[in-house]
Amino acid sequence: MSPVLLLLLLQGLSLGIHGFSLCGTRTQYAGGGFLQYQGGFSNDMVIIENHLEGLVVKSTHWPPINITLQSLPGHYIFCVRWFPVFGTFILKYGLQNYTWNVTESTNKSGNTSFTYGEEGCPENTTLNNITLNGIKVQNSCRFVFQQQNWNNTKFVEHEILEISQLLDKPGFSSNGQVLRDWIDQTLSAVQFKGRSYHFGNGSLQASVFKLDSVDVLQSIPKKMGISVSIPKQLIEQEGHTKRLHVVNFNGSSVFKDAANSMVLGDKVIGVSVENTKVTNLCEDIMFTFEHESLQGNFSPVCVFWNESQDEWSTYGCKTFPRENHTQCNCSHLTYFAVLMQTSNQKISEEHLVSLSVLTFAGCTISALAALFTICWNCCSRKAHSNPTLQIHMNLLGAVLLLDLSFMLSVVLGALALPFVCRCSAIVLHVAQLSMFTWMAIEGFNLYKLVVKVFDSTFLTTKKLALLGWGAPLFIVLAIILMDYDNYGSYSIQVNRPSSCNSTASLCWLTKPIIHQVVNMAFFAAVLTFNTVMLIAMIRCVLRLKTHNRGENLRHCVTLLGLSCMMGLPWGIAFFSFGVLFLPVQYIFSIFNSLQGFFIFLWYWTLSQPHARDASRSSDSTSAMPASPKSDQNSIMSDHKKLLT
């Protein structure tokens, strides 16, 4: 079978929803090793005829094709399979497989002439040992298949088996949505006795249930390796007249996303109610996926298939992993799976509680300190005339917004409020990007004051404010326009032996790739630039000839304050791996949750009398006429401007 042809499977065929499999034995004579496919017939049927010159297949679909078969005469076992859902014919002839793909014709020729009438077959053209969909039928040289809905359970069973074998073919690819629609149509139309019926025994298995009680799914075959529990709400909403479909794909070839996600056990489960879209259930539907113990650095995550985006999503699903199975609780019906995601580290429940207490305490202190410092400086006469001071206050404003939005996102992440959680995640992201931007502006201001290589008077405080707050808003707006679901509930893996719930939720970016590309890359650039600026400041301080311990202390406090304002402690996050993971988590939580408090201490220290005395001492020193100290005086002057 040609893998190239298999990749060209078509979609959207409107011909009848069921195909067929015709198998038998053909006697081939000299010159009879050909297959001719003729398309464009007006009759809504498929016709297979045997001639001495070869096999002929006719239907309404295009394009026509000629295929050269075996050249040697003899008896050949053959099977002609027609898959309308894929628009694919497959011929197995002897040891060879041939595939051709067709689409519905828009310009039918009206040619309805057939080679043979009802009187019989020419000599040596009868096909022997004929079976139709696995059922033995009368031998003949011509077979006509009307395109109709075959609702018999035997036909459906055979067709699901045929499709399952086709899915197992190496290199096979198909339009997944067309296949899933076909399965739903078939399970809705098939006629069966009893409360349920099960089809398939391979890569594709399907079960259909009469939705009359919550325990209707107790009869799911164990071979599926799953169990499903449905809420009473589903029975009450849909009544007893509709059917519930459960589909099991042992293979993820029809669920390929751009990220090439790894599906645990290659098992995908679909649950749906016929002709009904079920969302926002008050009580979750529960799935249990059985699997081997996960080895290595992997953790399971419950996801559903987003048909509109052709990708896996965690929205509305919660993960409860165990050693040999994973339970998924979801608020809607569709196709579900468990992804194997690389987990850098899994934090224990005890450390999560400790880190949460430290972070909340630090953020509360930081927010209060930032608010107090902003109010303190708003009452100062210098607040409206000093550009450097205004930059400091904008940074503190971003820190205050980040502290408040982070605590709110943690609280909302534990609640089932999708829209509110999404809004909180958006505000949190704006706050974080704003703080990074103002850190960069602090570094630029340090560069302007200390290095002074160009005149930057054109960058007014208003323009810097537009950059510091406008750029983050623009970035977040672009992410929202790309996909509104980029923001929402984000799950963190937690080792909780006392509970089956192994995740903690936070309102944040739902796709780690966006965090890595936008946040980490942006901060890495800011950190690199600010580190260079701080090194330049340290060189300037080292060139100063201090006269007492007070000046040395003042310089040290200055550098520590600058390090905090320029975000250097955030760089600790890049060392969060391996044996350093847990210590870095604690250090990062303490230092960065208290960022506003550290800046407040910096201002308070520099406002003390000894700091002002040091400034006066610097002024008198700068007034001395000794020429060797001219550079030092200039540096001290810039130093004072930065501190005010």
XYZ file of C-alpha atoms in Angstrom:
644
model
C 0.000 0.000 0.000
C 1.380 3.368 -0.941
C 1.881 5.590 2.124
C 1.757 8.661 -0.121
C -1.759 7.836 -1.294
C -2.867 7.170 2.248
C -1.861 10.686 3.224
C -4.251 12.118 0.636
C -7.460 10.957 2.304
C -10.355 13.230 1.454
C -13.112 14.639 3.591
C -16.729 15.747 3.358
C -18.141 12.925 1.202
C -21.927 13.013 1.084
C -22.390 9.510 -0.289
C -24.000 6.896 1.993
C -22.314 6.511 5.349
C -21.435 2.814 5.040
C -18.928 0.967 2.859
C -18.291 -2.673 2.084
C -15.657 -5.361 1.788
C -15.960 -7.838 -1.131
C -13.511 -10.731 -1.066
C -13.071 -13.881 -3.144
C -10.922 -15.714 -5.681
C -10.280 -14.536 -9.251
C -8.816 -16.616 -12.048
C -6.480 -14.433 -14.054
C -5.666 -15.285 -17.668
C -2.934 -13.954 -19.902
C -3.252 -10.191 -20.288
C -5.881 -9.915 -17.543
C -3.738 -8.343 -14.815
C -5.310 -4.866 -14.792
C -7.743 -2.880 -12.689
C -9.774 -0.076 -14.237
C -11.640 2.419 -12.083
C -14.369 4.373 -13.889
C -15.875 7.445 -12.234
C -18.660 9.867 -13.051
C -21.650 7.517 -13.211
C -24.977 9.076 -12.272
C -26.165 6.073 -10.303
C -25.556 6.414 -6.569
C -23.917 3.009 -6.317
C -20.662 1.097 -6.623
C -20.328 -1.681 -9.211
C -17.598 -4.334 -9.371
C -17.269 -6.397 -12.554
C -14.815 -9.059 -13.630
C -13.634 -9.177 -17.241
C -11.080 -11.389 -18.892
C -9.030 -8.217 -19.407
C -9.183 -7.252 -15.724
C -11.307 -6.008 -12.841
C -13.572 -2.969 -13.352
C -14.832 -0.760 -10.503
C -17.462 1.900 -11.267
C -18.962 4.623 -9.100
C -20.064 8.232 -9.151
C -16.731 9.449 -7.774
C -13.713 10.905 -9.598
C -11.011 10.611 -10.835
C -10.732 7.488 -13.045
C -7.564 5.453 -12.721
C -5.851 2.404 -14.277
C -3.669 0.098 -12.168
C -1.419 -2.702 -13.396
C -1.809 -5.814 -11.253
C 0.098 -9.118 -11.273
C 1.379 -10.154 -14.700
C 1.422 -13.933 -14.196
C -1.775 -15.954 -14.863
C -3.214 -17.975 -11.997
C -5.672 -17.935 -9.107
C -5.523 -14.790 -6.964
C -7.258 -14.068 -3.661
C -8.606 -10.512 -3.745
C -10.526 -8.073 -1.525
C -12.047 -4.773 -2.657
C -12.730 -2.457 0.277
C -14.617 0.839 0.019
C -14.373 3.393 2.837
C -16.753 6.297 2.091
C -15.736 8.069 5.298
C -12.184 8.382 3.924
C -13.051 8.436 0.205
C -10.710 5.476 -0.254
C -10.753 2.236 -2.248
C -8.304 -0.496 -1.247
C -7.641 -3.584 -3.386
C -5.723 -6.522 -1.957
C -4.687 -8.701 -4.886
C -2.525 -11.663 -4.094
C 0.288 -10.358 -1.905
C 0.013 -6.760 -3.120
C -2.097 -3.853 -1.856
C -3.319 -0.991 -4.028
C -5.013 2.207 -2.835
C -6.739 5.002 -4.714
C -8.641 7.985 -3.387
C -11.701 9.607 -4.900
C -14.032 12.515 -4.343
C -17.657 13.073 -5.268
C -18.123 14.106 -8.872
C -19.756 17.466 -9.675
C -20.078 16.651 -13.404
C -21.627 13.212 -13.775
C -21.588 11.735 -17.245
C -24.912 9.962 -16.918
C -23.276 6.811 -18.229
C -25.322 3.944 -16.793
C -24.420 1.197 -19.301
C -23.193 -2.080 -17.847
C -21.337 -4.855 -19.511
C -23.508 -7.628 -18.217
C -27.236 -8.073 -17.951
C -29.227 -10.374 -15.721
C -28.817 -13.378 -18.043
C -25.488 -14.460 -16.576
C -21.718 -14.129 -16.802
C -19.463 -14.786 -19.801
C -17.282 -17.846 -19.635
C -14.337 -17.781 -17.193
C -15.378 -14.458 -15.571
C -17.152 -15.748 -12.450
C -15.563 -14.746 -9.136
C -15.523 -17.633 -6.637
C -15.630 -18.030 -2.830
C -17.249 -14.604 -2.497
C -17.896 -13.021 0.902
C -19.535 -9.657 1.514
C -18.513 -8.038 4.789
C -17.465 -11.444 6.028
C -20.734 -13.145 5.036
C -20.681 -15.753 2.244
C -22.773 -14.780 -0.811
C -23.479 -16.266 -4.247
C -20.643 -16.290 -6.777
C -20.998 -13.941 -9.725
C -19.058 -11.767 -12.136
C -20.876 -8.553 -11.243
C -21.832 -7.008 -7.902
C -23.879 -3.847 -7.350
C -23.806 -2.003 -4.027
C -26.495 0.548 -3.396
C -25.343 3.423 -1.208
C -27.619 3.212 1.798
C -27.459 3.202 5.567
C -26.844 -0.331 6.721
C -28.064 -0.361 10.314
C -27.510 -4.064 10.909
C -25.136 -4.731 13.826
C -23.175 -7.310 11.790
C -22.431 -4.802 9.036
C -21.414 -2.134 11.565
C -19.217 -4.620 13.419
C -17.462 -5.616 10.207
C -16.977 -2.026 9.071
C -15.504 -0.935 12.418
C -13.146 -3.904 12.226
C -12.094 -2.902 8.702
C -11.488 0.714 9.754
C -9.556 -0.507 12.797
C -7.236 -2.500 10.545
C -6.830 0.488 8.281
C -5.861 2.689 11.244
C -3.185 0.143 12.166
C -1.471 0.501 8.788
C 1.986 2.134 9.091
C 2.012 5.686 7.811
C -1.776 5.905 7.704
C -3.287 9.344 8.209
C -6.876 10.522 8.029
C -9.161 13.440 8.656
C -10.009 12.809 12.289
C -13.085 15.007 12.429
C -14.712 13.211 9.483
C -14.043 9.843 11.118
C -15.441 10.992 14.466
C -18.576 12.350 12.768
C -19.036 9.044 10.952
C -18.780 7.101 14.221
C -21.431 9.292 15.874
C -23.778 8.915 12.885
C -23.300 5.151 12.802
C -23.883 4.641 16.530
C -26.968 6.856 16.385
C -28.517 4.842 13.521
C -27.601 1.228 14.310
C -30.471 -0.965 15.499
C -29.827 -3.325 18.432
C -31.654 -5.169 21.169
C -31.138 -4.604 24.872
C -29.663 -1.615 26.715
C -26.264 -1.585 25.007
C -24.156 -3.003 22.211
C -20.387 -3.165 21.727
C -18.418 -3.130 18.475
C -14.796 -3.761 17.603
C -11.875 -5.601 19.098
C -8.851 -3.663 17.890
C -7.619 -0.099 17.603
C -11.171 1.203 17.260
C -13.836 0.063 19.715
C -17.269 1.602 20.186
C -20.191 1.100 22.531
C -23.697 2.510 22.364
C -25.986 2.726 25.404
C -29.588 3.682 25.992
C -29.401 6.616 28.369
C -31.878 5.401 30.996
C -29.885 5.228 34.263
C -26.615 6.393 35.830
C -25.311 2.816 36.040
C -25.810 2.165 32.326
C -22.042 2.297 31.739
C -21.336 -0.582 34.108
C -21.364 -2.875 31.061
C -18.323 -1.292 29.377
C -16.039 -4.183 28.352
C -12.916 -4.603 30.484
C -10.849 -4.863 27.300
C -11.332 -1.119 26.806
C -9.231 -0.488 29.931
C -11.453 2.373 31.126
C -14.379 3.091 33.390
C -16.812 5.990 33.087
C -19.281 7.442 35.584
C -21.946 9.865 34.396
C -23.772 12.404 36.587
C -27.514 12.295 37.252
C -27.821 15.712 35.613
C -27.084 14.124 32.230
C -29.951 11.651 32.629
C -32.344 14.373 33.765
C -31.450 16.709 30.896
C -31.519 14.211 28.045
C -34.265 11.882 29.282
C -34.515 8.219 28.290
C -34.898 8.612 24.528
C -31.307 9.368 23.507
C -28.186 7.254 23.269
C -24.805 7.602 24.896
C -21.762 6.789 22.743
C -18.428 5.613 24.155
C -15.548 5.287 21.676
C -12.071 3.962 22.394
C -9.111 4.693 20.076
C -6.021 2.618 20.847
C -3.798 4.921 18.867
C -3.611 8.680 18.488
C -3.074 8.954 14.725
C -6.376 10.804 14.285
C -5.581 13.216 17.143
C -2.350 14.828 16.016
C -1.684 18.357 17.242
C 1.016 20.846 16.320
C 2.867 20.165 19.592
C 3.056 16.417 18.819
C 1.825 15.667 22.343
C 2.478 12.269 23.912
C -0.775 10.460 24.753
C -0.413 8.070 27.669
C -0.855 4.524 26.378
C -2.029 5.939 23.008
C -5.553 5.675 24.437
C -8.230 8.244 23.550
C -11.773 7.980 24.917
C -14.788 9.710 23.400
C -18.097 10.148 25.223
C -21.048 11.908 23.607
C -24.838 12.032 23.538
C -26.385 11.603 20.090
C -27.097 14.896 18.329
C -26.399 16.868 21.530
C -23.532 19.079 22.700
C -23.059 18.711 26.457
C -21.086 21.408 28.318
C -20.900 23.075 31.744
C -22.159 20.114 33.759
C -22.767 20.973 37.419
C -21.409 17.540 38.372
C -18.311 16.320 36.553
C -18.244 13.170 34.470
C -15.472 10.857 35.680
C -13.103 8.767 33.556
C -10.554 6.295 34.841
C -7.644 5.404 32.529
C -5.733 2.251 33.458
C -2.005 2.265 32.660
C 1.378 1.065 33.839
C 3.317 3.013 36.446
C 4.917 6.069 34.910
C 8.684 5.919 34.742
C 11.116 8.783 34.542
C 10.329 12.457 34.767
C 6.726 12.355 33.515
C 3.397 13.291 35.040
C -0.143 12.647 33.682
C -2.441 15.515 32.688
C -6.102 15.053 31.709
C -7.048 16.835 28.488
C -9.827 16.990 25.912
C -9.664 17.405 22.129
C -10.581 20.920 21.009
C -12.164 20.421 17.568
C -12.020 24.124 16.645
C -8.295 24.411 17.437
C -7.173 20.852 16.560
C -5.244 20.585 19.805
C -5.425 19.186 23.320
C -6.688 21.449 26.105
C -6.960 21.091 29.896
C -9.903 23.489 30.221
C -12.669 22.063 32.404
C -10.678 18.935 33.370
C -9.029 17.954 36.650
C -6.343 15.284 37.081
C -6.217 12.743 39.927
C -3.290 10.360 39.259
C -2.614 7.089 41.014
C 0.118 4.510 40.602
C -1.623 2.347 37.981
C -4.472 4.570 36.808
C -5.457 8.211 36.367
C -8.877 9.650 37.109
C -10.128 12.592 35.044
C -13.063 14.758 36.112
C -14.423 16.950 33.306
C -17.427 19.235 32.973
C -18.260 18.436 29.332
C -18.459 15.567 26.840
C -16.054 15.073 23.943
C -12.856 13.049 23.299
C -10.486 12.742 26.255
C -6.972 11.465 26.872
C -4.141 11.622 29.380
C -1.005 13.360 28.160
C 2.466 12.526 29.385
C 4.057 15.858 30.232
C 7.614 16.346 31.355
C 7.577 17.390 34.980
C 10.759 19.188 35.981
C 10.030 18.647 39.659
C 7.021 17.621 41.727
C 6.754 19.497 45.000
C 5.465 17.814 48.152
C 2.313 18.918 49.941
C 4.288 20.030 53.026
C 6.610 22.272 51.018
C 3.679 23.646 49.023
C 1.987 24.767 52.244
C 5.222 26.322 53.552
C 5.936 28.149 50.312
C 2.332 29.347 50.111
C 2.492 30.801 53.638
C 5.825 32.504 52.929
C 4.610 33.898 49.607
C 1.301 35.203 50.927
C 2.993 36.778 53.973
C 5.715 38.312 51.808
C 3.270 39.623 49.195
C 1.085 41.164 51.907
C 4.052 42.931 53.541
C 5.401 43.975 50.138
C 2.041 45.384 49.013
C 1.609 47.382 52.218
C 5.197 48.667 52.056
C 4.827 49.629 48.391
C 1.529 51.414 49.074
C 3.040 53.268 52.047
C 6.113 54.316 50.036
C 3.981 55.598 47.155
C 1.804 57.633 49.551
C 4.893 58.880 51.378
C 6.486 60.154 48.186
C 3.243 61.618 46.857
C 3.342 63.941 49.860
C 6.916 64.960 49.057
C 7.664 68.148 47.167
C 10.150 66.337 44.978
C 7.619 63.765 43.745
C 6.347 65.849 40.821
C 9.668 67.396 39.767
C 12.126 64.504 39.989
C 11.963 62.110 36.960
C 14.044 59.451 38.740
C 11.691 59.435 41.695
C 8.695 59.089 39.359
C 10.300 56.039 37.755
C 10.789 54.514 41.205
C 7.116 55.113 42.028
C 5.911 53.509 38.789
C 8.010 50.449 39.570
C 6.485 50.279 43.042
C 3.037 50.601 41.445
C 3.794 47.582 39.246
C 5.048 45.638 42.295
C 1.864 46.511 44.199
C -0.328 45.366 41.286
C 1.677 42.133 40.930
C 1.404 41.283 44.648
C -2.352 41.835 44.735
C -3.110 40.068 41.430
C -0.929 37.081 42.357
C -2.710 36.486 45.662
C -6.071 36.894 43.939
C -5.105 34.421 41.187
C -4.125 31.766 43.715
C -7.461 32.117 45.512
C -9.533 32.121 42.315
C -7.578 29.159 40.932
C -9.127 26.944 43.615
C -12.645 28.001 42.609
C -14.667 26.807 39.616
C -15.121 30.265 38.066
C -13.634 30.031 34.547
C -14.441 33.569 33.350
C -13.306 35.251 36.576
C -10.150 33.110 36.643
C -9.353 34.065 33.054
C -9.728 37.781 33.852
C -7.499 37.386 36.916
C -4.842 35.627 34.812
C -4.879 38.493 32.312
C -4.382 41.102 35.070
C -1.569 39.010 36.597
C 0.242 38.763 33.274
C -0.095 42.514 32.648
C 1.301 43.185 36.135
C 4.288 40.886 35.650
C 5.199 42.282 32.230
C 4.763 45.843 33.566
C 7.165 45.145 36.413
C 9.736 43.686 33.996
C 9.350 46.740 31.756
C 9.827 49.201 34.632
C 12.875 47.218 35.746
C 14.319 47.798 32.283
C 13.457 51.512 32.529
C 15.277 51.629 35.893
C 18.334 50.169 34.188
C 18.074 52.701 31.376
C 17.794 55.520 33.911
C 20.931 54.270 35.669
C 22.711 54.192 32.310
C 21.606 57.760 31.607
C 22.755 59.090 34.992
C 26.048 57.239 35.373
C 27.352 56.756 31.830
C 25.774 59.816 30.128
C 26.851 58.942 26.579
C 23.918 60.743 24.945
C 21.245 63.307 25.658
C 17.981 61.536 26.474
C 15.810 64.557 27.273
C 13.409 63.523 24.521
C 12.367 60.544 26.706
C 10.058 62.349 29.097
C 8.417 60.736 32.086
C 5.089 60.581 30.223
C 6.680 58.733 27.323
C 8.356 56.296 29.707
C 5.005 55.730 31.456
C 3.378 55.018 28.097
C 6.101 52.462 27.393
C 6.076 50.923 30.881
C 2.309 50.351 30.984
C 1.350 50.372 27.298
C 3.797 47.737 26.006
C 2.599 45.005 28.449
C -1.039 45.768 27.610
C -0.271 45.458 23.886
C 1.497 42.087 24.361
C -1.336 40.655 26.464
C -3.951 41.919 24.000
C -2.102 40.155 21.158
C -2.081 36.884 23.131
C -5.834 37.223 23.804
C -6.566 37.840 20.120
C -4.576 34.728 19.155
C -6.620 32.538 21.509
C -8.790 33.603 24.421
C -8.147 30.219 26.070
C -4.453 31.073 26.499
C -5.484 32.401 29.904
C -7.257 30.324 32.524
C -6.601 27.707 35.182
C -3.043 26.328 35.193
C -2.289 23.113 37.137
C 0.854 22.567 39.216
C 1.873 18.997 40.031
C 1.887 18.263 43.776
C 2.823 15.064 45.598
C -0.174 14.524 47.911
C -0.177 11.028 49.460
C -3.162 11.962 51.626
C -5.384 12.884 48.671
C -6.120 11.725 45.138
C -5.929 15.327 43.936
C -2.324 15.829 42.815
C -2.620 19.335 41.393
C -2.813 22.884 42.668
C -4.425 25.459 40.413
C -3.444 29.035 39.610
C -5.082 31.541 37.265
C -2.298 31.996 34.751
C -1.196 31.189 31.202
C -2.527 27.769 30.183
C 0.246 27.089 27.648
C 3.795 26.894 29.048
C 5.276 27.728 25.631
C 3.865 31.279 25.856
C 5.392 31.729 29.307
C 8.753 30.550 28.024
C 8.772 32.665 24.862
C 7.194 35.861 26.214
C 8.018 36.025 29.931
C 11.300 34.144 30.231
C 12.850 35.557 27.054
C 11.760 39.124 27.900
C 13.062 38.896 31.452
C 16.343 37.326 30.299
C 16.919 40.378 28.081
C 16.018 42.764 30.932
C 18.229 40.864 33.385
C 21.211 40.947 31.002
C 20.867 44.694 30.369
C 20.377 45.581 34.052
C 23.296 43.402 35.124
C 25.591 45.323 32.773
C 24.242 48.611 34.170
C 24.804 47.482 37.759
C 28.358 46.422 36.957
C 28.971 49.903 35.538
C 27.582 51.395 38.778
C 29.808 49.139 40.920
C 32.862 50.267 38.975
C 31.923 53.868 39.677
C 31.483 53.173 43.388
C 34.820 51.363 43.577
C 36.530 54.441 42.128
C 35.252 56.564 45.031
C 37.678 57.267 47.892
C 35.498 56.956 50.950
C 36.527 58.563 54.264
C 34.376 56.782 56.840
C 32.257 53.734 57.480
C 29.068 55.748 56.975
C 29.888 56.370 53.336
C 30.797 52.712 52.808
C 27.519 51.653 54.365
C 25.628 54.113 52.215
C 27.253 52.781 49.043
C 26.428 49.190 50.002
C 22.801 50.071 50.707
C 22.650 51.885 47.379
C 23.894 48.849 45.459
C 21.540 46.485 47.292
C 18.605 48.777 46.600
C 19.536 49.097 42.953
C 19.848 45.312 42.666
C 16.337 44.920 44.066
C 14.803 47.625 41.870
C 16.446 46.260 38.736
C 15.089 42.759 39.406
C 18.342 40.873 39.846
C 16.855 38.554 42.538
C 14.397 37.308 39.889
C 17.355 35.760 38.101
C 17.440 33.088 40.821
C 14.604 31.377 38.927
C 17.056 30.250 36.213
C 18.767 27.961 38.773
C 15.568 26.105 39.712
C 16.587 22.592 38.633
C 18.071 19.398 40.021
C 19.176 19.424 43.658
C 18.842 23.225 43.727
C 15.122 23.115 42.931
C 13.744 23.197 46.471
C 16.251 25.670 48.001
C 15.774 28.005 45.032
C 11.992 27.844 45.493
C 12.319 29.104 49.057
C 14.918 31.768 48.229
C 12.911 32.971 45.247
C 9.674 33.113 47.257
C 11.240 35.090 50.106
C 13.273 37.610 48.092
C 10.781 38.367 45.344
C 7.620 38.372 47.445
C 9.297 41.006 49.649
C 10.522 43.171 46.778
C 8.282 46.109 47.711
C 9.393 45.875 51.350
C 13.080 45.904 50.389
C 12.585 49.018 48.278
C 10.801 50.653 51.232
C 13.764 49.827 53.515
C 16.098 51.296 50.928
C 14.201 54.591 50.915
C 13.930 54.652 54.684
C 17.679 54.039 55.139
C 18.655 56.753 52.698
C 16.259 59.208 54.340
C 18.004 58.928 57.724
C 20.155 61.839 59.024
C 23.468 60.023 58.530
C 22.590 59.565 54.851
C 21.899 63.273 54.450
C 25.135 64.087 56.266
C 26.967 61.832 53.838
C 25.406 63.752 50.972
C 26.605 67.046 52.407
C 30.061 65.568 52.906
C 30.037 64.526 49.276
C 29.021 68.049 48.253
C 31.891 69.587 50.199
C 34.271 67.051 48.785
C 33.091 67.816 45.283
C 33.829 71.505 45.942
C 37.526 70.892 46.662
C 39.785 72.229 43.913
C 42.107 69.282 43.679
C 42.036 68.226 40.035
C 42.684 64.505 40.572
C 39.299 64.257 42.216
C 37.261 65.755 39.393
C 36.010 62.386 38.143
C 35.081 61.372 41.643
C 33.070 64.558 42.130
C 31.164 63.937 38.922
C 30.362 60.399 39.962
C 29.172 61.533 43.375
C 26.896 64.070 41.751
C 25.312 61.396 39.549
C 25.120 59.101 42.528
C 23.099 61.653 44.496
C 20.717 62.217 41.593
C 20.018 58.510 41.410
C 19.286 58.235 45.120
C 16.817 61.080 45.204
